[in-house]
N, CA, C and O atoms as a Tinker XYZ file with bonds, in Angstrom:
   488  protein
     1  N    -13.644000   -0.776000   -6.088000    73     2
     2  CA   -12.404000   -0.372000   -5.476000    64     1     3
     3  C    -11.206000   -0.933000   -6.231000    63     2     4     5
     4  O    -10.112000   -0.984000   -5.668000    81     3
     5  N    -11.327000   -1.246000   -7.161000    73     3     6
     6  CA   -10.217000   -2.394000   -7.931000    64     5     7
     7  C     -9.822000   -0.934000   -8.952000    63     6     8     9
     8  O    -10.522000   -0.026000   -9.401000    81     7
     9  N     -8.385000   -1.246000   -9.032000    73     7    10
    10  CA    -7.478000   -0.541000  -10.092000    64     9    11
    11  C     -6.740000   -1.206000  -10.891000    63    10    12    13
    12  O     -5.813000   -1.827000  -10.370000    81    11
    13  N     -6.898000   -1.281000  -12.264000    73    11    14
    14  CA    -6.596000   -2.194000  -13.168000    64    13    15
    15  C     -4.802000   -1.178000  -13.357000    63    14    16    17
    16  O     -4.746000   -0.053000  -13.852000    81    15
    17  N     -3.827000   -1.792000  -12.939000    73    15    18
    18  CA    -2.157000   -1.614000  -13.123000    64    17    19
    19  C     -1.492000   -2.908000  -13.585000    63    18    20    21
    20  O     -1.840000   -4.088000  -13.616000    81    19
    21  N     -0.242000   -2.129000  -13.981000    73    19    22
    22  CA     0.952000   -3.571000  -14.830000    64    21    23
    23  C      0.878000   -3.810000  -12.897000    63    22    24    25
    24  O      0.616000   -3.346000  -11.787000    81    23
    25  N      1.445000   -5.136000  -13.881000    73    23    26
    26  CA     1.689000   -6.522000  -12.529000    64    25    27
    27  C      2.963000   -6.023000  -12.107000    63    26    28    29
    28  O      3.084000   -6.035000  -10.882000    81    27
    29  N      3.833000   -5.639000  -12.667000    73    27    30
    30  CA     5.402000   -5.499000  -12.029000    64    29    31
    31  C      5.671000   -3.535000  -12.161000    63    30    32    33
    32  O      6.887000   -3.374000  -12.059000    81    31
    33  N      5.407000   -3.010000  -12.229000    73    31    34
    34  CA     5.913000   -1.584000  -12.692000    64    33    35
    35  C      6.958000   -1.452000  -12.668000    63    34    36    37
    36  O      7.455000   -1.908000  -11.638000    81    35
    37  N      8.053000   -0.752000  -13.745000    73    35    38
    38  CA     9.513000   -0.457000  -13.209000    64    37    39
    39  C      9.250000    1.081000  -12.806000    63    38    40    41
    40  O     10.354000    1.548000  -13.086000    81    39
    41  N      8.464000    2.200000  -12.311000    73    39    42
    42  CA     8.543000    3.115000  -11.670000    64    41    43
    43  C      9.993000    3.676000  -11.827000    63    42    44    45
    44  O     10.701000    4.095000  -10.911000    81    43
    45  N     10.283000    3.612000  -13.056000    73    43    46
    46  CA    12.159000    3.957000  -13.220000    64    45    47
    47  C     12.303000    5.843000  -12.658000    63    46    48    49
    48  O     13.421000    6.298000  -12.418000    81    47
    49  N     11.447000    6.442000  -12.566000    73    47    50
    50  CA    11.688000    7.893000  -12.284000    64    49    51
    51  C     11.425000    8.409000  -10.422000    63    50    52    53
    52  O     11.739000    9.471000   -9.885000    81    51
    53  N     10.721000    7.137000   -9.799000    73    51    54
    54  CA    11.123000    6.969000   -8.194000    64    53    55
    55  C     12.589000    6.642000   -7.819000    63    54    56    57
    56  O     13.272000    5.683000   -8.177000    81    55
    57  N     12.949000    7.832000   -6.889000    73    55    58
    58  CA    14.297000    7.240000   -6.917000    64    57    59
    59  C     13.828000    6.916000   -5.006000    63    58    60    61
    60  O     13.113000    7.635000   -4.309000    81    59
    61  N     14.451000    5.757000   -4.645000    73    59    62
    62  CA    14.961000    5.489000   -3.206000    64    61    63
    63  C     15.444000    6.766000   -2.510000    63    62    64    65
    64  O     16.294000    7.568000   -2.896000    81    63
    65  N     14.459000    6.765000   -1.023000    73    63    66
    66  CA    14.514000    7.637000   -0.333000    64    65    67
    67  C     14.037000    8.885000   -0.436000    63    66    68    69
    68  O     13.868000    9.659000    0.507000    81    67
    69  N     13.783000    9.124000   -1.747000    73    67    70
    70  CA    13.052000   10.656000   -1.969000    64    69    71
    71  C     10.899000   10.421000   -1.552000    63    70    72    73
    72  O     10.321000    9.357000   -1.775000    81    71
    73  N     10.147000   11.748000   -0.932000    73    71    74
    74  CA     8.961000   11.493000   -0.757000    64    73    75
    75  C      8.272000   11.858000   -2.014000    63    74    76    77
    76  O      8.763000   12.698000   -2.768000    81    75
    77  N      7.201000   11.287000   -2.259000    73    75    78
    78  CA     6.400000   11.439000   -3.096000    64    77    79
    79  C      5.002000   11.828000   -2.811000    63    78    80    81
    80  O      4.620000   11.109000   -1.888000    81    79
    81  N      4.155000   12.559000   -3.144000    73    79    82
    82  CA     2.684000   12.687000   -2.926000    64    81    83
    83  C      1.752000   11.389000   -3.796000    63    82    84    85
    84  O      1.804000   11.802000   -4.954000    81    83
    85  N      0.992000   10.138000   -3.827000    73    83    86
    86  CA     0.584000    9.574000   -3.988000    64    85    87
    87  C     -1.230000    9.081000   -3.383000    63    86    88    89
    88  O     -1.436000    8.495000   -2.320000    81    87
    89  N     -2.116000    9.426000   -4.183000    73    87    90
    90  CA    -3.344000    8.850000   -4.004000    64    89    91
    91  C     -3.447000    7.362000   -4.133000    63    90    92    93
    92  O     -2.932000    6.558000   -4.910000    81    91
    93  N     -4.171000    7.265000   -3.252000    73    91    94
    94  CA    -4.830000    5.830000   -3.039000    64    93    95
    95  C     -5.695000    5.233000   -3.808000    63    94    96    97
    96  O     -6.573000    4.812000   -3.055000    81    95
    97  N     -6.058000    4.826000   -5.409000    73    95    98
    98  CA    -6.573000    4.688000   -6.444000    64    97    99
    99  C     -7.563000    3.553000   -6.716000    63    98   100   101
   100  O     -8.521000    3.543000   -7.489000    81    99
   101  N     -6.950000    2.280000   -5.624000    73    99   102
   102  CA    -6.928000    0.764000   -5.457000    64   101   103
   103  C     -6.793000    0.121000   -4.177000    63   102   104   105
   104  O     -5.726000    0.165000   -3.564000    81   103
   105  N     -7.971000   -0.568000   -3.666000    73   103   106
   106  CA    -7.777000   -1.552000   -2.374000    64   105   107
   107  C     -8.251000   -2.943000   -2.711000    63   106   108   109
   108  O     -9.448000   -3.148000   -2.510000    81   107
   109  N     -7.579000   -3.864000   -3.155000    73   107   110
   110  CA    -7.948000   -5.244000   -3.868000    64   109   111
   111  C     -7.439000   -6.134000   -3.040000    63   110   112   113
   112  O     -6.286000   -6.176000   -2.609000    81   111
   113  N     -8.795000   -7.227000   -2.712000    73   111   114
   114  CA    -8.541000   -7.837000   -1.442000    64   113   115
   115  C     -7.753000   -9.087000   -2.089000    63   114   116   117
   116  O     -7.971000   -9.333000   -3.275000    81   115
   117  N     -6.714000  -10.003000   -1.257000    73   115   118
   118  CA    -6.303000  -11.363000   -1.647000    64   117   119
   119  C     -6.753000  -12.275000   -0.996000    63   118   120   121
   120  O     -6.754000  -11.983000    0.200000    81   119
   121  N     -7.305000  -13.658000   -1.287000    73   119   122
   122  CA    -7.733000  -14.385000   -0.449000    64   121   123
   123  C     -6.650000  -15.485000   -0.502000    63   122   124   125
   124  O     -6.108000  -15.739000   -1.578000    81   123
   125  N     -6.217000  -16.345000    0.972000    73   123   126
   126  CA    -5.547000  -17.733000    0.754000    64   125   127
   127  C     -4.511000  -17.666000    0.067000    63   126   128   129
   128  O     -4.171000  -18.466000   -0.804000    81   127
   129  N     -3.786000  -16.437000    0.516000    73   127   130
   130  CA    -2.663000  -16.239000    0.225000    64   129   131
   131  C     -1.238000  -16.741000    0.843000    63   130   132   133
   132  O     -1.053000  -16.496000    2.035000    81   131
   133  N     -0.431000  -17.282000    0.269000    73   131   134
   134  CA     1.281000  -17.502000    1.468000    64   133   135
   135  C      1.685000  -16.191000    1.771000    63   134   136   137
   136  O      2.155000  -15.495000    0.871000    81   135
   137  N      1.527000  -15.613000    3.291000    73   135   138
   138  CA     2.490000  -14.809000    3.925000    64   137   139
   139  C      3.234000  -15.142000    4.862000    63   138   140   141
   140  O      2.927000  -15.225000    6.051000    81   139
   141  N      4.555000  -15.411000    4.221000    73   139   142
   142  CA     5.219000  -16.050000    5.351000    64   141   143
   143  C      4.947000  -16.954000    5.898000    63   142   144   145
   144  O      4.406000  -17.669000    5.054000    81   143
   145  N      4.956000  -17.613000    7.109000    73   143   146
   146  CA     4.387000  -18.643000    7.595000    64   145   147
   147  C      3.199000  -18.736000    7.888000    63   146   148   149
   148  O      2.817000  -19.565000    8.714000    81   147
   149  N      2.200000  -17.723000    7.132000    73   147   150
   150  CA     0.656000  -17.673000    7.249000    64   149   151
   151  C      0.184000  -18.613000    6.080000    63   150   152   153
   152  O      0.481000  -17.974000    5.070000    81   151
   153  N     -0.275000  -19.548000    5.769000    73   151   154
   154  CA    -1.010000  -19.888000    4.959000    64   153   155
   155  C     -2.113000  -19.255000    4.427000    63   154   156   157
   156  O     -2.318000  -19.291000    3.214000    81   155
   157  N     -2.920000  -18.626000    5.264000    73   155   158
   158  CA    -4.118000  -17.949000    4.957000    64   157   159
   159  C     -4.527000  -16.455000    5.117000    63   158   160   161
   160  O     -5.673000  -16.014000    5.026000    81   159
   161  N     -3.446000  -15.791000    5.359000    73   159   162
   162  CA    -3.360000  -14.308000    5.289000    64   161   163
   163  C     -4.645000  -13.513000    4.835000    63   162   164   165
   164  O     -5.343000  -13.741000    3.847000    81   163
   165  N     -4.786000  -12.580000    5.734000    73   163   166
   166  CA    -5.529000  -11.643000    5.076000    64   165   167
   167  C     -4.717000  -10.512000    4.372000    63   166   168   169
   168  O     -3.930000   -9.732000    4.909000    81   167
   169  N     -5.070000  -10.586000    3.072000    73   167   170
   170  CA    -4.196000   -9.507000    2.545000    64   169   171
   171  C     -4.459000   -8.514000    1.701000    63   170   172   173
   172  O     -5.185000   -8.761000    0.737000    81   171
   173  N     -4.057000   -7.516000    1.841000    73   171   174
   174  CA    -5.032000   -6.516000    0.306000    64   173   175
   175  C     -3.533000   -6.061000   -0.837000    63   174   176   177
   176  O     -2.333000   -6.209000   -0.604000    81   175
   177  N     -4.130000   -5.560000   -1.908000    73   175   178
   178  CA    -3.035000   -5.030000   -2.771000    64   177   179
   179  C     -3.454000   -3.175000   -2.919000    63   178   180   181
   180  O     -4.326000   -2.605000   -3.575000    81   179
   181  N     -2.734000   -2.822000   -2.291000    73   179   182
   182  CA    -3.131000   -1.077000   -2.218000    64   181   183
   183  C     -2.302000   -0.794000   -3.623000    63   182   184   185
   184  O     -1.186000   -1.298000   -3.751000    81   183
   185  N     -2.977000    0.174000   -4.872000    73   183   186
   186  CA    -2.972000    0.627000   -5.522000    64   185   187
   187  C     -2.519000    2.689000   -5.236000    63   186   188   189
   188  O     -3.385000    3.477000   -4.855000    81   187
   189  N     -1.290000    3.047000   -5.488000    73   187   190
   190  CA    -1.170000    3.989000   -5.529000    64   189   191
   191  C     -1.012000    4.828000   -6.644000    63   190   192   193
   192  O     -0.347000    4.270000   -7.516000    81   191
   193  N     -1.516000    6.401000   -7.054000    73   191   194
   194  CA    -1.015000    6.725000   -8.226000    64   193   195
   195  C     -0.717000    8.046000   -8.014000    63   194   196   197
   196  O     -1.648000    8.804000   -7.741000    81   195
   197  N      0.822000    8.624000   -8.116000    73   195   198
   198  CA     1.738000    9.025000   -7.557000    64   197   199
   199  C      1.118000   10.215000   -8.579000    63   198   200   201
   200  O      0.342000   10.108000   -9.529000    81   199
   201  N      1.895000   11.598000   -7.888000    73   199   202
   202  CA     1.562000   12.808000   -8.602000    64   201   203
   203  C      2.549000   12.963000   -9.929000    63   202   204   205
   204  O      2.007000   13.630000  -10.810000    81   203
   205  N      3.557000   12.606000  -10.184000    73   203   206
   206  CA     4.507000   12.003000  -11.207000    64   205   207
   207  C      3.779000   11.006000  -12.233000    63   206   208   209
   208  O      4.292000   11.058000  -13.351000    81   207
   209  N      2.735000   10.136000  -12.122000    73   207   210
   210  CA     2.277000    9.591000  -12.950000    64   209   211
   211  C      2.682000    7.816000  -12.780000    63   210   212   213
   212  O      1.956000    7.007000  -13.358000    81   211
   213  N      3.366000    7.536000  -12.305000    73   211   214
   214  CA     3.415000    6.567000  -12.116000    64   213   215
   215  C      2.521000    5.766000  -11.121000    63   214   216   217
   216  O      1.813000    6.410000  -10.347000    81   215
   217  N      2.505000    4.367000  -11.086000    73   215   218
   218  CA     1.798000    3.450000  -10.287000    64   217   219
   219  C      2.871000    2.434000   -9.281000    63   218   220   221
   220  O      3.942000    1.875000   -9.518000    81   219
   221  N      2.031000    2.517000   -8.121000    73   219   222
   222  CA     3.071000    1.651000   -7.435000    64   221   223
   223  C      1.482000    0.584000   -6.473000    63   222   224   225
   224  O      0.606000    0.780000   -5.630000    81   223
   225  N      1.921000   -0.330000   -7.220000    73   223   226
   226  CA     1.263000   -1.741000   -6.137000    64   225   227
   227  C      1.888000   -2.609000   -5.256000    63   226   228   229
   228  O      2.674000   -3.520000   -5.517000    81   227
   229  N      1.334000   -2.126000   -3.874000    73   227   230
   230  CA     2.023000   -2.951000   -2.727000    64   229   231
   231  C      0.968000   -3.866000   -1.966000    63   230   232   233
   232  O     -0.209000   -3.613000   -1.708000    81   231
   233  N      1.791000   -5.105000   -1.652000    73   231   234
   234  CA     0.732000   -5.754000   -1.287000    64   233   235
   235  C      1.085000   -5.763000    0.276000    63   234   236   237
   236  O      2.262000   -5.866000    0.623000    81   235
   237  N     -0.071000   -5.642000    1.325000    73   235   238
   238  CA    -0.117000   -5.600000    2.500000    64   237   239
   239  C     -0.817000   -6.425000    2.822000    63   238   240   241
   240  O     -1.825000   -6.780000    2.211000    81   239
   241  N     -0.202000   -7.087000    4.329000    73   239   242
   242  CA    -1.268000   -7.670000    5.139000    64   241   243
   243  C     -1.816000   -7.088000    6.189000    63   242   244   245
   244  O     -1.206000   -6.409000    7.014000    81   243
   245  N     -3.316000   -7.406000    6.190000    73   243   246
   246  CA    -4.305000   -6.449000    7.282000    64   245   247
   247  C     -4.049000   -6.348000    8.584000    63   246   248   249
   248  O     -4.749000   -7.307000    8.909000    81   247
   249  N     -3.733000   -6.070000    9.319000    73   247   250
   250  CA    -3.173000   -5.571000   10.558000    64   249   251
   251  C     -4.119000   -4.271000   11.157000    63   250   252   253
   252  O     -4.706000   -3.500000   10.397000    81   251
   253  N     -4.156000   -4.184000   12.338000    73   251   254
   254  CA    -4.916000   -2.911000   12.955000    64   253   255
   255  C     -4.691000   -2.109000   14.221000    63   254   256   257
   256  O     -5.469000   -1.408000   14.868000    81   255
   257  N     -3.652000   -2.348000   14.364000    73   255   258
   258  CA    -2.514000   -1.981000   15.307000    64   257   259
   259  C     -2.179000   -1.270000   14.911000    63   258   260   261
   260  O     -2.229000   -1.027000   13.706000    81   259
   261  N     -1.508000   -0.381000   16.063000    73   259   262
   262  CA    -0.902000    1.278000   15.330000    64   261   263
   263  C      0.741000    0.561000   14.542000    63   262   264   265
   264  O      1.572000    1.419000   14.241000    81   263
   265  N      0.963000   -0.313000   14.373000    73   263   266
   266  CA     2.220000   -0.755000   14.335000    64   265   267
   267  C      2.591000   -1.074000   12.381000    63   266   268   269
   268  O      3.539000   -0.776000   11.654000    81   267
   269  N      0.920000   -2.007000   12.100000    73   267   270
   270  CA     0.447000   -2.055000   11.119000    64   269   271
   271  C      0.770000   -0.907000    9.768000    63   270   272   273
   272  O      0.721000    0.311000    9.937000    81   271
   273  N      1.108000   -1.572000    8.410000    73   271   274
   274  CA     1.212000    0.094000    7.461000    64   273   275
   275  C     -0.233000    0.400000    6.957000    63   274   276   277
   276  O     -0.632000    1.456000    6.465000    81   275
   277  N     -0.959000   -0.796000    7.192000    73   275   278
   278  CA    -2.576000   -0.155000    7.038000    64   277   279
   279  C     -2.708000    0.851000    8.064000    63   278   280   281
   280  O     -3.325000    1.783000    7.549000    81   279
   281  N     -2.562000    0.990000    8.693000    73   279   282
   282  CA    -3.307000    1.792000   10.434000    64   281   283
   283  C     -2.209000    2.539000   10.044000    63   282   284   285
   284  O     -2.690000    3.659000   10.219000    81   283
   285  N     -1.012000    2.750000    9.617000    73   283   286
   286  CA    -0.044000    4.248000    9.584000    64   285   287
   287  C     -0.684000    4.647000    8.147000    63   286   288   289
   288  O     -0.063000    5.596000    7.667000    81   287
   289  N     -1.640000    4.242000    7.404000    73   287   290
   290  CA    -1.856000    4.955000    6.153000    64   289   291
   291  C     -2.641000    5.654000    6.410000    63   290   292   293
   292  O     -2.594000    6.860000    6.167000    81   291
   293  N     -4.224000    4.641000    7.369000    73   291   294
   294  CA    -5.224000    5.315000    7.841000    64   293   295
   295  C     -5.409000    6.944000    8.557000    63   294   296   297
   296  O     -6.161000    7.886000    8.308000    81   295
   297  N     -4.019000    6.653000    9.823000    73   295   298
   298  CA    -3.642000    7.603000   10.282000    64   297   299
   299  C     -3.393000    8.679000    9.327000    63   298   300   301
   300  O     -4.148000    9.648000    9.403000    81   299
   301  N     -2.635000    8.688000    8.596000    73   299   302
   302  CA    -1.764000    9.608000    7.712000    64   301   303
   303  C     -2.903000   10.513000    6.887000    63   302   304   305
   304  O     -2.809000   11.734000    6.768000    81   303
   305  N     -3.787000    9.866000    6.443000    73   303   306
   306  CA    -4.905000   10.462000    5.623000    64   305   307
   307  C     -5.827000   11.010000    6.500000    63   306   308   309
   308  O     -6.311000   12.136000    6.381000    81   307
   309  N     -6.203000    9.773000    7.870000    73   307   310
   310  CA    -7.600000   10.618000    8.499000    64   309   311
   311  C     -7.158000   11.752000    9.784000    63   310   312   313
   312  O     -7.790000   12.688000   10.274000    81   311
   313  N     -5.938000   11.264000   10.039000    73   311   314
   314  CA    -5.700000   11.607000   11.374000    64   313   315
   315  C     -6.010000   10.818000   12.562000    63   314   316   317
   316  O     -5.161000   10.789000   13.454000    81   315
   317  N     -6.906000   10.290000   12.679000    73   315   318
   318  CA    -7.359000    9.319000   13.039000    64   317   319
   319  C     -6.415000    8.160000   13.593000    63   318   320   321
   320  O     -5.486000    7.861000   12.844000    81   319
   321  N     -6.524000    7.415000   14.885000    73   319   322
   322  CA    -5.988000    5.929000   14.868000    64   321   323
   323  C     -7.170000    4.922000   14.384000    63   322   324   325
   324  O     -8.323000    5.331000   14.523000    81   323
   325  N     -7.013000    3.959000   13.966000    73   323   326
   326  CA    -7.841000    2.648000   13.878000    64   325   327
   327  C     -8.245000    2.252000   15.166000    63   326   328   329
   328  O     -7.437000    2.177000   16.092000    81   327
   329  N     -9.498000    1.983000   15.293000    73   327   330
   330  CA   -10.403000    1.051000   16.416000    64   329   331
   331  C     -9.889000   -0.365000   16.718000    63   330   332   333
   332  O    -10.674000   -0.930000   17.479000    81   331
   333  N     -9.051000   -0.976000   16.449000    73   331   334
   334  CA    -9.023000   -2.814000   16.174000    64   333   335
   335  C    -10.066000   -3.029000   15.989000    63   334   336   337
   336  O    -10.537000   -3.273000   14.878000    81   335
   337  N    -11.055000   -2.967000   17.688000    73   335   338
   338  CA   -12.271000   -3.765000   17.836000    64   337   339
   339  C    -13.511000   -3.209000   16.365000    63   338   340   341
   340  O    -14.488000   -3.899000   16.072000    81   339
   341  N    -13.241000   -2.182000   15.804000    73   339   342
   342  CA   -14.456000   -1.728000   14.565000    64   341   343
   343  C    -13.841000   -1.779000   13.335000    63   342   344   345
   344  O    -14.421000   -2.186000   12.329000    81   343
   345  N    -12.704000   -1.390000   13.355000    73   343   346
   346  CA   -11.972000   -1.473000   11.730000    64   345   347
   347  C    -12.201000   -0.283000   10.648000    63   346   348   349
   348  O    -12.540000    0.818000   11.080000    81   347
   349  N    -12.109000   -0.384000    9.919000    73   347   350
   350  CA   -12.629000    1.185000    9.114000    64   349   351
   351  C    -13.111000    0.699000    7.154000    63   350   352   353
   352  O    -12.701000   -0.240000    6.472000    81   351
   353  N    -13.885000    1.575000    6.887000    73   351   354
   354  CA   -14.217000    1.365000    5.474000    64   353   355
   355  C    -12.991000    1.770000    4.821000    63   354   356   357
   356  O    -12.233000    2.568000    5.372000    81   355
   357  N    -12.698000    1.177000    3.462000    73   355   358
   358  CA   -11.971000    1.283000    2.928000    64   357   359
   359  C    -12.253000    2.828000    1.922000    63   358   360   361
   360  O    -11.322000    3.379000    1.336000    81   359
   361  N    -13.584000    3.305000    1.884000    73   359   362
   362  CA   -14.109000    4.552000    1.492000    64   361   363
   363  C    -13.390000    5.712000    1.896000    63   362   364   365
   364  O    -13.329000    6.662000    1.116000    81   363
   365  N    -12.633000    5.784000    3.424000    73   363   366
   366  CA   -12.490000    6.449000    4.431000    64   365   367
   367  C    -10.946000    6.648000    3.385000    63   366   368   369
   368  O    -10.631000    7.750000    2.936000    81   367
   369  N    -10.542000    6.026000    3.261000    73   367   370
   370  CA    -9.264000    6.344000    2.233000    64   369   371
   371  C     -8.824000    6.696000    0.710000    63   370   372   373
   372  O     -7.960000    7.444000    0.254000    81   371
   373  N     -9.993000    5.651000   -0.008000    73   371   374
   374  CA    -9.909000    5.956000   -1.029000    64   373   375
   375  C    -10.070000    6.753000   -1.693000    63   374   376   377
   376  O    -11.128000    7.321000   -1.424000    81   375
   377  N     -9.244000    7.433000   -3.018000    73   375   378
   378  CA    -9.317000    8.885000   -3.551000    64   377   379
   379  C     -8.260000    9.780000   -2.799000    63   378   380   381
   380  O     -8.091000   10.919000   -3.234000    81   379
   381  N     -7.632000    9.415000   -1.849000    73   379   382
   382  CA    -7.209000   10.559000   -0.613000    64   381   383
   383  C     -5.688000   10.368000   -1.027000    63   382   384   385
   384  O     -5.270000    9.269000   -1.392000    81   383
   385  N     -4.810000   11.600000   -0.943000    73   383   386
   386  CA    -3.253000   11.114000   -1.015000    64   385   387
   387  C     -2.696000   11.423000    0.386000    63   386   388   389
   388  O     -3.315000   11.572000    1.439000    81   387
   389  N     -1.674000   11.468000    0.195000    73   387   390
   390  CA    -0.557000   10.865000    1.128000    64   389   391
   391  C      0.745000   10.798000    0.784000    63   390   392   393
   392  O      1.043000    9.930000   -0.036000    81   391
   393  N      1.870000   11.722000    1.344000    73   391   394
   394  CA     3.006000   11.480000    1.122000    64   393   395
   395  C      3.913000   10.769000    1.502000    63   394   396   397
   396  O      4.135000   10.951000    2.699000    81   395
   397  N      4.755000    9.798000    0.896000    73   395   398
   398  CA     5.653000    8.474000    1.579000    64   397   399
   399  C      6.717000    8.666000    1.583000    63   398   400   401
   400  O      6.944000    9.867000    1.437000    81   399
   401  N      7.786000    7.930000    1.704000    73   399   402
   402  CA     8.619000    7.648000    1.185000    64   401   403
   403  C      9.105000    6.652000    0.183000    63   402   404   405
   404  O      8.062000    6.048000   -0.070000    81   403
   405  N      9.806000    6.244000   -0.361000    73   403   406
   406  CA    10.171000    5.606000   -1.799000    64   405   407
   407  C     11.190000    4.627000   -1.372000    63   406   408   409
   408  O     12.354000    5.029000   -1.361000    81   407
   409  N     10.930000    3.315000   -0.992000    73   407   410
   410  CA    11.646000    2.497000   -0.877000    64   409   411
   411  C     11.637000    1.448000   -1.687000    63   410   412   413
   412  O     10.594000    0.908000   -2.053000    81   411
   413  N     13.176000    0.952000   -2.143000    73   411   414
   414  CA    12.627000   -0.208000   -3.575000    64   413   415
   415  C     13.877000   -1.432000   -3.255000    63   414   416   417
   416  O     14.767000   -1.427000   -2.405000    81   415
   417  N     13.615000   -2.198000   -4.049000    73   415   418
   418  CA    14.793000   -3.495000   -4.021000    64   417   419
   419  C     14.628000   -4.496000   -5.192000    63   418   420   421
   420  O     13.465000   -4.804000   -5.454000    81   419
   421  N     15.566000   -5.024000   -5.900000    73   419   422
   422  CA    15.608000   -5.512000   -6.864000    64   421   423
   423  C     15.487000   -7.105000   -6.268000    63   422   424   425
   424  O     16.121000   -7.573000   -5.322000    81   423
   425  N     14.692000   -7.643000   -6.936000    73   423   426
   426  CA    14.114000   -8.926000   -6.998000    64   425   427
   427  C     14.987000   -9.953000   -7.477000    63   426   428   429
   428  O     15.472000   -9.811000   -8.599000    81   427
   429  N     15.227000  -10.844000   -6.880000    73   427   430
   430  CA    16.090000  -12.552000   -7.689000    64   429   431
   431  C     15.674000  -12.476000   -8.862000    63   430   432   433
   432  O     16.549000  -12.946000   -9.588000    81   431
   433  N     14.577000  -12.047000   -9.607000    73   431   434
   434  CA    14.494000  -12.553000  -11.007000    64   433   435
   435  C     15.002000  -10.637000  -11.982000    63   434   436   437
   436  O     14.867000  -10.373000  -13.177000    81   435
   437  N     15.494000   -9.818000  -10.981000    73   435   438
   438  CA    15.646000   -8.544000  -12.269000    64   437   439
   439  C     14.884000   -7.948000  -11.578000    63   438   440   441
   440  O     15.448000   -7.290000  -10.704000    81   439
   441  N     13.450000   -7.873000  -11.594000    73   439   442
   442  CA    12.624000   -7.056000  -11.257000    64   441   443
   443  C     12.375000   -5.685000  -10.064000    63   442   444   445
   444  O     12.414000   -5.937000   -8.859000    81   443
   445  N     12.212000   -4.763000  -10.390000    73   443   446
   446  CA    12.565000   -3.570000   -9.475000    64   445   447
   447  C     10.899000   -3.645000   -9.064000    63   446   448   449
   448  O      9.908000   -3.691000   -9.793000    81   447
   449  N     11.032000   -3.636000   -7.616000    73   447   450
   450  CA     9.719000   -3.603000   -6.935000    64   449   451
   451  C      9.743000   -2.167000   -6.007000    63   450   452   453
   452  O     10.630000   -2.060000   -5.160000    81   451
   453  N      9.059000   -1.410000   -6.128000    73   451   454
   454  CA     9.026000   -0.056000   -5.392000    64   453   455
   455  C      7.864000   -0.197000   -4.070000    63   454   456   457
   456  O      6.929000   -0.998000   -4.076000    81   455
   457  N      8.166000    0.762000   -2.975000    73   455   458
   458  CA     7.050000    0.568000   -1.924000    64   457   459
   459  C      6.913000    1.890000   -1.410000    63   458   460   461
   460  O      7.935000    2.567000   -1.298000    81   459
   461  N      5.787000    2.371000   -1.074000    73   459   462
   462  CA     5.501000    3.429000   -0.072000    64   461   463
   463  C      6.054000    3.348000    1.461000    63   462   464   465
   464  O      6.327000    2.152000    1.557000    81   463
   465  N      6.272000    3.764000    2.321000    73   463   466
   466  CA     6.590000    3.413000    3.670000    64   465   467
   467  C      6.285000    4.931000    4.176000    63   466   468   469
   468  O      5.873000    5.841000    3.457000    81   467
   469  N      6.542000    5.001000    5.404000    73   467   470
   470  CA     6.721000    6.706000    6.709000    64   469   471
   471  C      5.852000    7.793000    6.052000    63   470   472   473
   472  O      6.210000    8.925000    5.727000    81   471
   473  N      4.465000    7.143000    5.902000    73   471   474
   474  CA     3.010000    8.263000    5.024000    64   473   475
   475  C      2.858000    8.877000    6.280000    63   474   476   477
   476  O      2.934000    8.591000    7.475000    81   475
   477  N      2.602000    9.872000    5.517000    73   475   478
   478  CA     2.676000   11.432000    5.902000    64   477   479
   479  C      1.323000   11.956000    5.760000    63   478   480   481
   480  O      0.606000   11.276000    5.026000    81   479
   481  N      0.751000   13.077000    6.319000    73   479   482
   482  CA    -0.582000   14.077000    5.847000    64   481   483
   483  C      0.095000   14.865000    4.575000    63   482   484   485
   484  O      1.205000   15.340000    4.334000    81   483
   485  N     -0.961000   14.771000    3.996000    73   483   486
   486  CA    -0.508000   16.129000    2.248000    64   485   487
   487  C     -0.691000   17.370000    2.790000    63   486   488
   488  O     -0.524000   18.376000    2.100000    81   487
């Protein structure tokens, strides 16, 4: 399930606010990670690769609540809500696209970080 992408992408041809169609390419788990005041987060790095050609890596924490952007991705692709109590294979997504929106923000050090958000059915 691992997708080998640059660590930072500048995605310079996503512009903010416009949707994009994007497959799900990459689900790479993090262990013992700082989120926020979590020390030990469960977290994955979702790998997307946009119909434009570009790559966008966002890192999420696992959540299973409809509230969650895992459980609005799940949704978005299966139709489906998430179980909490069962959880879902990560199979159930991968390969599958999904249209987002394009939200980005420039980083303290320069760096333009891009994100998926409000996934959609293709």
């Amino acid at each position: 399930m691992h997708y080998f992408a640059p660590k930072n992408p500048q995605n310079i041809s996503l512009k903010a606010g416009n949707n994009t169609t994007a497959e799900v390419v990459g689900i790479d788990f993090l262990y013992n990670q700082k989120w926020f005041d979590n020390n030990n987060a469960h977290l994955v790095n979702i790998t997307f690769r946009c119909k434009t050609g570009e790559i966008i890596v966002q890192k999420e924490q696992v959540t299973l609540n409809e509230l969650g952007n895992i459980a609005k991705l799940y949704k978005a692709i299966t139709g489906k809500d998430v179980d909490p109590n069962i959880g879902f294979s990560a199979k159930e997504i991968m390969n599958k696209q999904v249209v987002g929106t394009i939200s980005d923000y420039i980083a303290k050090n320069g760096t333009r970080y891009v994100r998926l958000k409000d996934y959609k059915a293709v």
